[in-house]
XYZ file of C-alpha atoms in Angstrom:
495
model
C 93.008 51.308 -62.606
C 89.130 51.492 -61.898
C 88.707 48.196 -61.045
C 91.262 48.692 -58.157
C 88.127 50.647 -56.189
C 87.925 49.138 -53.120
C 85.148 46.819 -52.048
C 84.496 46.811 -48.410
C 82.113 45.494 -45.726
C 81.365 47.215 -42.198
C 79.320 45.194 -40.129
C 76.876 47.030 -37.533
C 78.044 44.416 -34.849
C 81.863 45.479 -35.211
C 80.551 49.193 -34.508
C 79.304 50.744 -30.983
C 77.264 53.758 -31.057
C 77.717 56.627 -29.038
C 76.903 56.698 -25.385
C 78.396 60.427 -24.113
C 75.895 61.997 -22.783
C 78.389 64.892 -22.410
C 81.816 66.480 -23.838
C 83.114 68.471 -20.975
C 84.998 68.168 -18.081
C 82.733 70.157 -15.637
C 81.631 67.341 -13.559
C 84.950 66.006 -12.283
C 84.961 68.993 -10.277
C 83.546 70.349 -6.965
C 80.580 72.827 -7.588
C 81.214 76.097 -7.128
C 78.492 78.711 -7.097
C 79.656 81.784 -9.077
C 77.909 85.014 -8.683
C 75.056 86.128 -11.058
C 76.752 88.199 -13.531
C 79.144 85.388 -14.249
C 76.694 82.943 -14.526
C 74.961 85.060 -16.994
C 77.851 85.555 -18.964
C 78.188 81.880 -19.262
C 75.214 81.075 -19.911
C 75.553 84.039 -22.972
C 78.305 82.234 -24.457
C 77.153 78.528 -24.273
C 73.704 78.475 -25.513
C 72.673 82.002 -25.835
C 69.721 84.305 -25.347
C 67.609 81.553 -23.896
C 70.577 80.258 -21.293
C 70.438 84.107 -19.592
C 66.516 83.556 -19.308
C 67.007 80.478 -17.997
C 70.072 81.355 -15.627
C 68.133 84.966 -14.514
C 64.794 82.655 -13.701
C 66.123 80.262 -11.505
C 68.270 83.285 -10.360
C 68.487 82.999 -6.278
C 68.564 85.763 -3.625
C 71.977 86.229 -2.724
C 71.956 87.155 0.740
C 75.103 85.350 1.687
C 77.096 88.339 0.539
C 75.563 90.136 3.737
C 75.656 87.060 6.553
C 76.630 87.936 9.447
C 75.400 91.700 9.391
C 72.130 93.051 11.136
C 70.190 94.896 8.478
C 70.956 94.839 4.084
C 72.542 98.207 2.892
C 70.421 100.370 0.508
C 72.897 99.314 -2.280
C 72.292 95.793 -1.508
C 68.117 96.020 -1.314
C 68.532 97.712 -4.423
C 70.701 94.462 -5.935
C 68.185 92.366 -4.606
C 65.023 94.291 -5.805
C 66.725 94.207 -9.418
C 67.419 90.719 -8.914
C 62.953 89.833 -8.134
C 62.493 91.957 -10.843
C 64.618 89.953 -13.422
C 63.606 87.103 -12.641
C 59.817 87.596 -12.761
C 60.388 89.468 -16.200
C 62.701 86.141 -17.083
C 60.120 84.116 -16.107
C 57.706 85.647 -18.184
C 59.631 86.151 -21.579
C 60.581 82.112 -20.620
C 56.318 81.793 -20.870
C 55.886 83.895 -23.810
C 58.369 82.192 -25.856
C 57.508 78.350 -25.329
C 54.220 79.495 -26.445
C 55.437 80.637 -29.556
C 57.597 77.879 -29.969
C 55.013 75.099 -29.249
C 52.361 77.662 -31.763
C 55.617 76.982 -34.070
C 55.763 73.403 -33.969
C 52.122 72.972 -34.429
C 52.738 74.652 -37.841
C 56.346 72.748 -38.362
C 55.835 69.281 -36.260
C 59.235 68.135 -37.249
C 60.593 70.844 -34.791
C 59.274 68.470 -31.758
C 60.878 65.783 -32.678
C 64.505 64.930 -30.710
C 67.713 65.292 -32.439
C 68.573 61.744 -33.990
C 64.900 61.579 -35.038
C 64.670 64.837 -37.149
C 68.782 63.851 -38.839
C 67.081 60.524 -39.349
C 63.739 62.011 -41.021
C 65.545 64.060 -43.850
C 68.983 62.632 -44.192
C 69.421 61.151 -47.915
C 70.216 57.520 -46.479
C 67.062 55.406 -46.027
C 67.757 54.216 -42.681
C 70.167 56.650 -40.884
C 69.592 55.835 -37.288
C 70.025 51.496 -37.810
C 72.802 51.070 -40.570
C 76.259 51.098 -39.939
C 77.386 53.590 -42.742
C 75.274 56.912 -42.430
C 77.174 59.687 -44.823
C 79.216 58.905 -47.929
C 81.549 60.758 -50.252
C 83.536 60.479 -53.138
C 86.825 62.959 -53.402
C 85.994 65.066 -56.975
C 89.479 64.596 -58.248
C 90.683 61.007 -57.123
C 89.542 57.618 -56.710
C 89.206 58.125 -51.981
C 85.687 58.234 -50.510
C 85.420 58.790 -46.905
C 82.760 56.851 -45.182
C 81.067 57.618 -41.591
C 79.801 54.903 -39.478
C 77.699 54.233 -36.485
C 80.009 55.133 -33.823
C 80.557 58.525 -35.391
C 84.061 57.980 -36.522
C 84.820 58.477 -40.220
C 87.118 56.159 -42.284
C 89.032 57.241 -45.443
C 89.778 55.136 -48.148
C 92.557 55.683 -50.901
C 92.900 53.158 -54.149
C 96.153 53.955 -54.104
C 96.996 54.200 -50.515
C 97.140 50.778 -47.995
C 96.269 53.652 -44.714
C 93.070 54.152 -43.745
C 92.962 57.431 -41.451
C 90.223 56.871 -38.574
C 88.695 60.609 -37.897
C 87.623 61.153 -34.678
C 86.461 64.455 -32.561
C 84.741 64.921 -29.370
C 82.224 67.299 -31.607
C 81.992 64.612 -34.043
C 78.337 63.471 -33.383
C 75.490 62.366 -35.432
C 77.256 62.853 -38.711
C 74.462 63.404 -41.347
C 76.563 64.336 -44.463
C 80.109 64.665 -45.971
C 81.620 66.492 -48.428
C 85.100 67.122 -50.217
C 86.382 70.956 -50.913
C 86.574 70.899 -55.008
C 89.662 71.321 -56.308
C 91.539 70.870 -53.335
C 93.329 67.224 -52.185
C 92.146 66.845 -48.495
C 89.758 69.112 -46.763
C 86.778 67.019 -45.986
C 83.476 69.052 -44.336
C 81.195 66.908 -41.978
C 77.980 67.902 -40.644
C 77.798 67.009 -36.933
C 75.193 67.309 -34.204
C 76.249 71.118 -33.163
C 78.641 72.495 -35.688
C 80.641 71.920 -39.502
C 83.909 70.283 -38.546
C 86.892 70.376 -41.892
C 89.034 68.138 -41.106
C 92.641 69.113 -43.125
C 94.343 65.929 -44.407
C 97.561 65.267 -45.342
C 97.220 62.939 -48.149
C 101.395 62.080 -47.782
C 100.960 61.433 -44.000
C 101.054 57.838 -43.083
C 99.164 58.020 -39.738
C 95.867 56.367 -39.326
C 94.644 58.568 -36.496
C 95.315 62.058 -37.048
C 94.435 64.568 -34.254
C 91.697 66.683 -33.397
C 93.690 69.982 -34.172
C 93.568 68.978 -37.694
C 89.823 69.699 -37.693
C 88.532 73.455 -37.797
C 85.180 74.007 -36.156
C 82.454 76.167 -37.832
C 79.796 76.788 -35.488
C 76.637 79.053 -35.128
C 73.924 79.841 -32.389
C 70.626 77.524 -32.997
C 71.945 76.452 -36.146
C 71.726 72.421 -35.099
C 71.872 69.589 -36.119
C 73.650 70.217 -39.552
C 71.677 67.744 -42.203
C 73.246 68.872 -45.103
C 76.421 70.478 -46.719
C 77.143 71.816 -50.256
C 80.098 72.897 -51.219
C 80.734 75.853 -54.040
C 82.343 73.680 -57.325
C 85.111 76.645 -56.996
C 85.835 75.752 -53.374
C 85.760 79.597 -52.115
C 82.338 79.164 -50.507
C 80.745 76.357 -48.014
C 76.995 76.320 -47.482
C 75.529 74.717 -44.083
C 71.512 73.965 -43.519
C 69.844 72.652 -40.733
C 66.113 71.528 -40.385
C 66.202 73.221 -37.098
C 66.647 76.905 -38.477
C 65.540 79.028 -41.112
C 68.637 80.553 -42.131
C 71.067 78.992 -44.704
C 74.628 79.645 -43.566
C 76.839 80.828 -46.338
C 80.710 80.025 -44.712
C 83.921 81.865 -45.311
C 86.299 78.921 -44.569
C 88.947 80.799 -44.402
C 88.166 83.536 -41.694
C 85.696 80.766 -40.586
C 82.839 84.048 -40.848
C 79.135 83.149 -42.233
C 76.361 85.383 -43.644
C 72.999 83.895 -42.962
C 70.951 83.487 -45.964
C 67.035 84.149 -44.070
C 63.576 83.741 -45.172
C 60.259 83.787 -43.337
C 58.502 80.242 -43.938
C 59.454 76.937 -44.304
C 60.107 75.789 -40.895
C 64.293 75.477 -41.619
C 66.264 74.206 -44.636
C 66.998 70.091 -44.987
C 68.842 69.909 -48.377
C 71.252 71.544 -50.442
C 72.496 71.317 -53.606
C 74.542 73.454 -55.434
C 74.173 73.488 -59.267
C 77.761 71.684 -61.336
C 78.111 75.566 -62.942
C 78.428 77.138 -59.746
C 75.208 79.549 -61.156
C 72.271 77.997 -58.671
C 71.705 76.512 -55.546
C 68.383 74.000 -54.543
C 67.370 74.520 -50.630
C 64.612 72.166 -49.680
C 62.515 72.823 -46.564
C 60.650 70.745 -44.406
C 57.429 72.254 -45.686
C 55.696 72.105 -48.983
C 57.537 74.381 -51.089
C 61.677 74.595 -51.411
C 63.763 77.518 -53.207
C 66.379 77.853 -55.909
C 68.940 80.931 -55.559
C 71.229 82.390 -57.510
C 74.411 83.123 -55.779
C 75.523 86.191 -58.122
C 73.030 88.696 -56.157
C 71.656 85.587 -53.598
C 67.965 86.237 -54.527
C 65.670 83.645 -54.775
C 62.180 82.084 -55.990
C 59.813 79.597 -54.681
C 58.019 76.608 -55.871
C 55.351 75.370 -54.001
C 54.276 71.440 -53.922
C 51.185 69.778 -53.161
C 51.430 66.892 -50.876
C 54.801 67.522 -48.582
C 58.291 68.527 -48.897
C 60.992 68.171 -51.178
C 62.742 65.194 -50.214
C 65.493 65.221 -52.745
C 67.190 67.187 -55.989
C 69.745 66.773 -58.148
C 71.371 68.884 -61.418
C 71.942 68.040 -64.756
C 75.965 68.509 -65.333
C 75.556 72.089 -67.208
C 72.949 73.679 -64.162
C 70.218 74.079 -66.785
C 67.734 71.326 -65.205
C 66.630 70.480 -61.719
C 65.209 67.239 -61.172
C 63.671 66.580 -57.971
C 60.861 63.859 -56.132
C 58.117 64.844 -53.257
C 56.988 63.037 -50.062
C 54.753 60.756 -50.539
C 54.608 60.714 -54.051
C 56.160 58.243 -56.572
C 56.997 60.441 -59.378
C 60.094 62.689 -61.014
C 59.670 66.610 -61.548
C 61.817 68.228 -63.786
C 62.206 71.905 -63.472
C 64.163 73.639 -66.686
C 66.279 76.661 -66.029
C 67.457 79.782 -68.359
C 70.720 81.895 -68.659
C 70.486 85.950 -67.860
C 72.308 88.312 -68.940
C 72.478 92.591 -68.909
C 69.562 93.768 -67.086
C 68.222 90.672 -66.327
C 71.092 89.428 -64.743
C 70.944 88.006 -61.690
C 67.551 86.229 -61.946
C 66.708 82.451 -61.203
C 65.188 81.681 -64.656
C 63.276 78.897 -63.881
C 60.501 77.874 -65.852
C 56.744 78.240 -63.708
C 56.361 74.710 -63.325
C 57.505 71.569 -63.068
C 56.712 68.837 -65.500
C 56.332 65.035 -64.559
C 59.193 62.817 -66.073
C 59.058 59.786 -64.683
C 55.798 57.690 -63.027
C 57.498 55.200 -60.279
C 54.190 54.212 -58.642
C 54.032 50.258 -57.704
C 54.374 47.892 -60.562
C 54.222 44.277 -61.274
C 57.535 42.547 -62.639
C 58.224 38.849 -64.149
C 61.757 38.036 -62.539
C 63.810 35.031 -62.083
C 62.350 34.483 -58.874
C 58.878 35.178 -59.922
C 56.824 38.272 -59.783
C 57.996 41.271 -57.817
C 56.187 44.818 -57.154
C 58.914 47.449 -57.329
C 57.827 51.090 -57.093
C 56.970 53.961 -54.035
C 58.703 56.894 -53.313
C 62.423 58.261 -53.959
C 64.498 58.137 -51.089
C 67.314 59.825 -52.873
C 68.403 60.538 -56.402
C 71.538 60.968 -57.954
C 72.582 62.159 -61.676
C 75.741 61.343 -63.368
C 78.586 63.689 -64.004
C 78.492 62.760 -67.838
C 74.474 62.991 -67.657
C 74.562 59.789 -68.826
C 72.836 57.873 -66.341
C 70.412 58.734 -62.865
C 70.271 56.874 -60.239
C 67.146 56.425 -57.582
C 66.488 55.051 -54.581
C 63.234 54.151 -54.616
C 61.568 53.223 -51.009
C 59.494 50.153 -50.584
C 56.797 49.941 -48.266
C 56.850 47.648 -45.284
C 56.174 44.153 -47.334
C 58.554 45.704 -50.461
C 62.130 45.909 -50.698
C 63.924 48.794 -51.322
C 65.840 49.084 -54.968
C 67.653 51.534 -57.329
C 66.231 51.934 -60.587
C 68.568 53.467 -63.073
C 67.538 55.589 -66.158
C 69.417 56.890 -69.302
C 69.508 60.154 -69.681
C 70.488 63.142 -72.490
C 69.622 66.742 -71.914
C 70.023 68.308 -75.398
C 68.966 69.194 -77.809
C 65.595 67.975 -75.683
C 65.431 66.315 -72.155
C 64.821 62.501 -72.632
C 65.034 59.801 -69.626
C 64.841 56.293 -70.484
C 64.342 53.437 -67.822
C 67.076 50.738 -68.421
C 67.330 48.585 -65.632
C 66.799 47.919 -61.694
C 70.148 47.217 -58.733
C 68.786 44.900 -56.013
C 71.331 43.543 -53.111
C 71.894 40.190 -51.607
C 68.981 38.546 -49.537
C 68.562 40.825 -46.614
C 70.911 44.024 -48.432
C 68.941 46.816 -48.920
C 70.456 49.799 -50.695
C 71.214 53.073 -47.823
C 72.986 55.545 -49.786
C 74.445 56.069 -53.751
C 76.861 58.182 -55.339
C 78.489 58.252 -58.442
C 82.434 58.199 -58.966
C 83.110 61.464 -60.395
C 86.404 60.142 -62.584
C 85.357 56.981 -64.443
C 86.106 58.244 -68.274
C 84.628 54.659 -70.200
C 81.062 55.230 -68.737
C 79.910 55.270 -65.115
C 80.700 53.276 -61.669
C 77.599 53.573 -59.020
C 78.929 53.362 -55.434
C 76.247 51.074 -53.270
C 76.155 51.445 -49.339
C 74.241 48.117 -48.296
C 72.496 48.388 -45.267
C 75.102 45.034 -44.341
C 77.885 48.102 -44.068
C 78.990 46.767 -47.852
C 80.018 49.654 -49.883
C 80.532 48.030 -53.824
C 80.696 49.536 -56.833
C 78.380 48.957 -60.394
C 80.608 49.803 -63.706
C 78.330 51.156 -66.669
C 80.151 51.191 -69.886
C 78.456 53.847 -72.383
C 77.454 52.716 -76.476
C 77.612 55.658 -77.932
C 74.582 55.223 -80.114
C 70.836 56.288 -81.282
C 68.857 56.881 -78.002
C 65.249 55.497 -77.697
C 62.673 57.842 -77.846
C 59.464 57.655 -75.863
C 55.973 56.170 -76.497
C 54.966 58.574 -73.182
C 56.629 60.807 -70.662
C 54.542 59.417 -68.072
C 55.191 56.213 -68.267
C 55.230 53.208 -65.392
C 59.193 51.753 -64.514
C 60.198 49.041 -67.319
C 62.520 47.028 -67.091
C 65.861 46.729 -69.627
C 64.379 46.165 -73.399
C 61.503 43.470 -72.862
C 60.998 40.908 -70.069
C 63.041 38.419 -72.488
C 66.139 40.612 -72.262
C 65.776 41.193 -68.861
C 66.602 37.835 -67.820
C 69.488 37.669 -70.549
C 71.159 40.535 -69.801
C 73.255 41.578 -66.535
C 71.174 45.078 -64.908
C 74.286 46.835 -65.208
C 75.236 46.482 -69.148
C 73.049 48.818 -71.590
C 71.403 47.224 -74.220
């Protein structure tokens, strides 16, 4: 039945990227100029605090409401004299806070950058803004993945199902992650430009466009774009972060309410992960240090890094390790974690700090095709639900290609991680985004998203058998076994 998984390609040229420059019907009609208070009130519910600055600044004297008569009223001087005085006092707030915004972003330059260029800098594929396929997700219970492309539609795809449903909403923009509700059959979350759409699918329905109503819209002031989405494993709870702001929205799906999670520091939150026990939750920010809460009382701690931000996480399948990689370093930190209980419940429990497990800095390799320098930094990492096998996307520089190395793994009675082999595309492929399936029973099956718009799928099949132990934890990337059995032996078998 696995090897029914589809295998499908998406070319970039078949795709056309968005060109809206707005979602609204407001210019197809004749301008009409409302009176202040209205335009305020607008203003309040579109953008916010900052669109009743704006709209009291550029405020104009309304004398029209008096043409025609000789001298203004007392009542209206009085309207007017409020009216100078808002608007210098808008003007000035307006001053004060760019100043503290552009102090801000000399602390947190990321907050500068436009929209597409800050979902492109922390999104987990390697080159969100040029490939075709930009988010990926497997469903937790069946063998359907939803994929979302270039033109910000999003295609699901069902084994056992010829349909394909095309998603498409008007707030469906810049879609930098997806994610299926556990133990449910067809709510699928996607992180858009302004808001969390869950789309509710039928999975008996044979239509291949279903409509906008079937998407419920979770939206909150500043909170934009949405990078990153993590859904609780018992479905009740739906967390949101954006790069944008500091506060980690906690969603109520079902009264579509939030409860912002806020810390001073960090500049906003890029990456979630929430642990396969439901106990902990990984929140990397765009500055060097990231958090790990515990979502019994939601209290937190810290780690701080050296050189730059988290860029990626993932947890061992019983929440007890973290692994994780930093910016601009080529290396693996694992971070251990221990189980509370009485008075000490409600603690993180992890250990002070994090120990190096894998070196991935640039190495020289005998292939078939002669020597090859693999190594740099993790673009994204992925761990097994078995915790049998890790997956990493390690990030070439400009002259190197970009390749998955994939490790063996066992987390008791000790942590041990074992290199065992290397996944390199086609001539021009170069790997965007991984996941494993989270059903395969025999081993493992690694989903690939080629930067081509290929999506294809790598079977391991497990030996259950003595694992190797290590010479050093520190050691460079080898290859499977020797440089003999490298060239006998397919990357994706175990030797």
């Amino acid at each position: 039945r696995m090897w029914k998984l589809l295998t499908l390609t998406i070319p970039k040229e078949t795709l056309k990227a968005h060109s809206r420059l707005e979602h609204n019907t407001k210019p197809a009609f004749i301008h009409h100029r409302e009176m202040l208070w209205k335009r305020c009130i607008n203003a309040w519910r579109d953008v916010g605090v900052a669109g009743v600055l704006e709209e009291l600044a550029n405020a104009e004297e309304e004398e029209e409401l008096n043409q025609g008569l000789g001298e203004l009223s007392w009542v209206d001087s009085a309207k007017q004299l409020a009216v100078r005085w808002l608007k210098a006092g808008s003007h000035c707030t307006l001053a004060l806070c760019r100043w503290v915004s552009s102090l801000h972003g000399s602390f947190f330059p990321h907050l500068s950058l436009p929209s597409e260029d800050m979902i492109a800098e922390f999104s987990q594929a390697v080159d969100w803004a040029g490939c075709s396929i930009r988010a990926f997700a497997w469903h937790p219970h069946t063998s359907k993945f939803a994929v979302a492309l270039l033109d910000d539609s999003i295609r699901v795809y069902n084994a056992k199902s010829a349909t394909v449903p095309i998603l498409k909403h008007r707030l469906q923009r810049n879609v930098a992650s997806l994610m299926w509700k556990p133990l449910c059959a067809s709510i699928l979350a996607v992180a858009c430009h302004t808001c969390v759409l869950l789309w509710h699918l039928d999975p008996t329905s044979l239509s291949t466009r279903p409509s906008s109503g079937c998407a419920q819209v979770l939206s909150h002031p500043g909170h934009c774009p949405v990078t990153s989405l993590a859904w609780a494993p018992s479905g009740g709870l739906l967390l949101s972060a954006s790069p944008a702001d500091t506060a980690m929205l906690v969603w109520d799906v079902s009264t579509e309410n939030c409860v912002q999670l806020q810390w001073f520091g960090g500049g906003g939150v890029t990456y979630l992960a929430w642990s396969p026990d439901g106990s902990k939750v990984l929140a990397a920010t765009p500055s060097a240090v990231f958090r790990v809460w515990e979502v019994q009382m939601w209290t937190c701690e810290k780690w701080p890094t050296i050189k730059g931000p988290c860029r990626t996480g993932c947890w061992s399948p019983d929440g007890s390790r973290l692994l994780f990689t930093v910016q601009e370093e080529s290396v693996i930190y694992s971070l251990s974690f221990s189980e509370y209980s009485g008075e000490q419940e409600g603690r993180v429990g992890g250990s002070k700090t994090a120990s190096i497990v894998a070196d991935l800095s640039e190495t020289t390799f005998d292939t078939l095709y002669g020597e090859k320098r693999i190594g740099g930094e993790v673009q994204s990492m992925i761990w097994d639900p078995s915790g049998e096998r890790l997956a990493a996307v390690i990030r070439g520089s400009s002259n190197q290609t970009t390749i998955i190395a994939v490790f063996r793994t066992r987390n008791s009675p000790v942590f041990e991680l074992l290199p065992c082999g290397f996944v390199q595309g086609e001539v021009g492929a170069q790997p965007q985004l991984v996941a494993f399936h989270p059903c395969f029973k025999k081993g493992a099956v690694l989903t690939v998203c080629w930067s081509t718009g290929k999506v294809s799928h790598i079977p391991f099949f497990f030996e259950k058998g003595p694992f190797p132990s290590f010479s050093s934890p520190q050691i460079p990337l080898m290859p499977l076994g020797s440089r003999s059995s490298t060239r006998e032996q397919p990357l994706f078998s175990e030797l």
